[in-house]
Amino acid sequence: MTNLPPPAEELRLLDAELRHLDARRAVLLRRRAWLIHTLRAAAAPRPAQGPGARSGGSPAGPDTGAVTHRPEATAPGVQNVLLVLGGVLLTVAAIAFTLVSWGHLGIAGRALVLGALTVAALGAPVALLRRGLRSTAESVAALGTALTVLDAYALHEVAFTGTDGVGYTAAASAVLAALWAAYGVRLGLFHPLPLAVATAHLPLLLWAVAVGAGPHTLTAVLLATAAGGTAVALRAAAVPVRVVAVVGALGTGAVGVLSAGWLCWSASGPGTAARAAALLAVAATVALVASRFVASREVAMGAAATAGLCLVAGAGGVLRVSVPGEWTVPGCLACAIALLAAERTPLARPLRQGLVRASAAVQGFAVLWAVPLVAGSVLGPAARAATPWSGAPRSIRDAVFTDVPPPPYASTVPLVLAVVAGTLIMAARRTRRRTAVMVVALVLAWAAVLVLPVALQLPYTAGLVAQAAVVAAALGFAVRADRADKGPSPLALTALLLALVTSVDLALLSLASEAATLGVLVTLTVLFGAAGLRPGFAPFTAPAALGHATALACALGASAGFAPHHTALLVLAVPAVAALIASRAGGSPATVPVEAAGGAAALLALALAVPEPPTLALVLSLCGVVAAASALRPERRAAGWAAAALFLLAAWVRLAAWDVGTPEAYTLPVTGPALAVGFLRRRRDAAVSSWTAYGAGLAATLVPSLLAAWDDQHWLRPLLLGAAALAVTLVGARQRLQAPLVLGSGVLALVALHELAPYLTQVVGALPRWAPPALAGLVLLVLGATYEQRLRDARRLREALGRLH
């Protein structure tokens, strides 16, 4: 048997072997690099040795200090640069000779010079190719092609001076393109074919310009040129030729399609629009044919989508001048829906997908066209909040668009939205993203139903009923979707959100009439209250029902002629109901939203009651009762603090409302028993905080007395209050209790400030005006200099207070 070492010893051996292998690898790599440098140095030509040069010997090793520089440019690269530069210089020289020195020679001399140069430049590549000098042949041939352009220019200046320049250029470009193509094919050169393809895009367009063709003819010429370029791109084998053909076809095709679209949509009659639509149909045909022979799937889909958009644009342009304006977009939408029939045709899959994408793009544009009316229908009712109960308008459209005119062609917007929604519902059956598609379809269907009363200009009452039906339908759909999916789904939550948005719009719309406001708010409260019975929807519907109930309470108060502070008592019913619902809900997710809605209603009641202190005291007391009732629940014990604070505030506000000059007569009878009860509780339970035991009792007397002493001009009340505050502070310090210490020291400091205020005012008045800013700056400098120490002191004070009970 083989004796295996322990794992630790085996690991040490493996690490040692790996270190040896790494060292050996490094040596071999250094040797390899030296050999490569040596071979390159031996292959490079050696310079002539001088008299003092060393002869013989072996090549320097890696340690001799010899440095071999690698070449920064390859030989083919240097050759190409030289050839291109030489060809460019010769071409520039030929151009300069033709344009500048042409007049110094006679006709025979001119012909002889240019002819000889052109023949030599075009014939030299034949001999160069036989010797295998292809790069040199390309450069000389490029010079020859440039000279043919100069020959054409010279021929026009000598023999065709009276001809039109544009027409001559068209003919010359056609001849040159044919010559360059034949020359490149015959010799197999690289550049003549792409140059010929690029030049071949010019003759037809220049000829149309020369004969003064109209916009339709020019557009047809552009599309024909694009078709020719597409054919070359599909049949050419050389990559440069295909690239030039694709660029030319895309450029001329894009300009032609844009021109045809502008002609179609700006036509004044059906005949003119039909001619432009025929051009768009030609462009679509070219794109479809090209997409069938393209190898790339993405390119084929893009071409098919372009074809579909061209067809829809042509049909839409004809419809624009043939039917009323509001039916133009629905007509385009119908054409887009017709493109979806391509899914059932034997076309290739990329073509079918491209046509479907074109249809989707048109449907998206149709939805964007409908956005202004939908946005106005959602946001417009907010203007009614500024003038409530100003009188019911004649139609729901007047109620929605109060200060702004409605968008034009609004009558067909519901139809467009409904058609797109139906199309999405049908498409959801064949897609993996069914949920997302159904959510979008639901939103579009809701928008169609929402704007239908506005588009039909229904009477005001009928429009409100229709909006209420939308809310009920959205809630019912949400409940049904929730049951089908056995829990809240994206579709159900979307329907619920749409119901909430519609309910807010409906409530705002109803503000035009008193009766409508009351009826709508009652209906909405009942609807959302019923929907709140489902646990999954309660976090949304229960707060909504409470919100509508709050608005209903305000509306009832205004309808009964109550003052705002009396209406606040009606609003308090909502926090009471919210507390009751929260107590029954237990630990469900709806508890916090319901309590938040009740708290918002309570704040509104307090705001309404502020102008009347007696009513404000009553509202504060009732809010305290609601908070105390909530504190009975184990998970809401903290609400007891809010209840105590509300009761104290109610007592203070009541004292202020009664114009009590001696609040101690009312507060001391409360403070004594409260402190006794707190003392007994701390004796039974030492863990009870001093704030719980003594905070409310001390604040019940100290705070009202401080407010009374602040306006008291005599010395007795501040003296007694200061003495009492000092006693409370000393007791808190002696017993190490936080509440007496903080309350007593705070009241004592404020009383002292009150007593010193007149003297401080006199001192400030006697000082020059520059003294207070200077003093403030000095204080800031001192504080800044001892900032760290002050932070440490503040931290110690906080820790000391935290250690108190």
PDB file of N, CA and C in Angstrom, residues 37 60-68:
ATOM      1  N   HIS A  37      13.607  38.171 -30.796  1.00  0.00           N
ATOM      2  CA  HIS A  37      14.358  39.386 -31.105  1.00  0.00           C
ATOM      3  C   HIS A  37      15.581  39.085 -31.959  1.00  0.00           C
ATOM      4  N   ALA A  60      24.359  39.300 -30.151  1.00  0.00           N
ATOM      5  CA  ALA A  60      24.312  39.620 -28.725  1.00  0.00           C
ATOM      6  C   ALA A  60      23.198  38.873 -28.045  1.00  0.00           C
ATOM      7  N   GLY A  61      23.468  38.377 -26.895  1.00  0.00           N
ATOM      8  CA  GLY A  61      22.464  37.670 -26.115  1.00  0.00           C
ATOM      9  C   GLY A  61      21.585  38.627 -25.383  1.00  0.00           C
ATOM     10  N   PRO A  62      20.703  38.113 -24.598  1.00  0.00           N
ATOM     11  CA  PRO A  62      19.769  38.990 -23.908  1.00  0.00           C
ATOM     12  C   PRO A  62      20.412  39.854 -22.866  1.00  0.00           C
ATOM     13  N   ASP A  63      21.627  39.524 -22.433  1.00  0.00           N
ATOM     14  CA  ASP A  63      22.267  40.297 -21.381  1.00  0.00           C
ATOM     15  C   ASP A  63      23.296  41.265 -21.914  1.00  0.00           C
ATOM     16  N   THR A  64      23.441  41.404 -23.264  1.00  0.00           N
ATOM     17  CA  THR A  64      24.459  42.286 -23.818  1.00  0.00           C
ATOM     18  C   THR A  64      24.012  43.725 -23.851  1.00  0.00           C
ATOM     19  N   GLY A  65      22.729  43.997 -23.611  1.00  0.00           N
ATOM     20  CA  GLY A  65      22.230  45.380 -23.640  1.00  0.00           C
ATOM     21  C   GLY A  65      21.756  45.812 -25.005  1.00  0.00           C
ATOM     22  N   ALA A  66      21.799  44.955 -26.054  1.00  0.00           N
ATOM     23  CA  ALA A  66      21.344  45.342 -27.386  1.00  0.00           C
ATOM     24  C   ALA A  66      19.834  45.512 -27.388  1.00  0.00           C
ATOM     25  N   VAL A  67      19.310  46.540 -28.055  1.00  0.00           N
ATOM     26  CA  VAL A  67      17.892  46.848 -28.116  1.00  0.00           C
ATOM     27  C   VAL A  67      17.423  46.746 -29.555  1.00  0.00           C
ATOM     28  N   THR A  68      16.411  45.964 -29.815  1.00  0.00           N
ATOM     29  CA  THR A  68      15.846  45.811 -31.153  1.00  0.00           C
ATOM     30  C   THR A  68      14.518  46.540 -31.209  1.00  0.00           C
TER      31      THR A  68
END
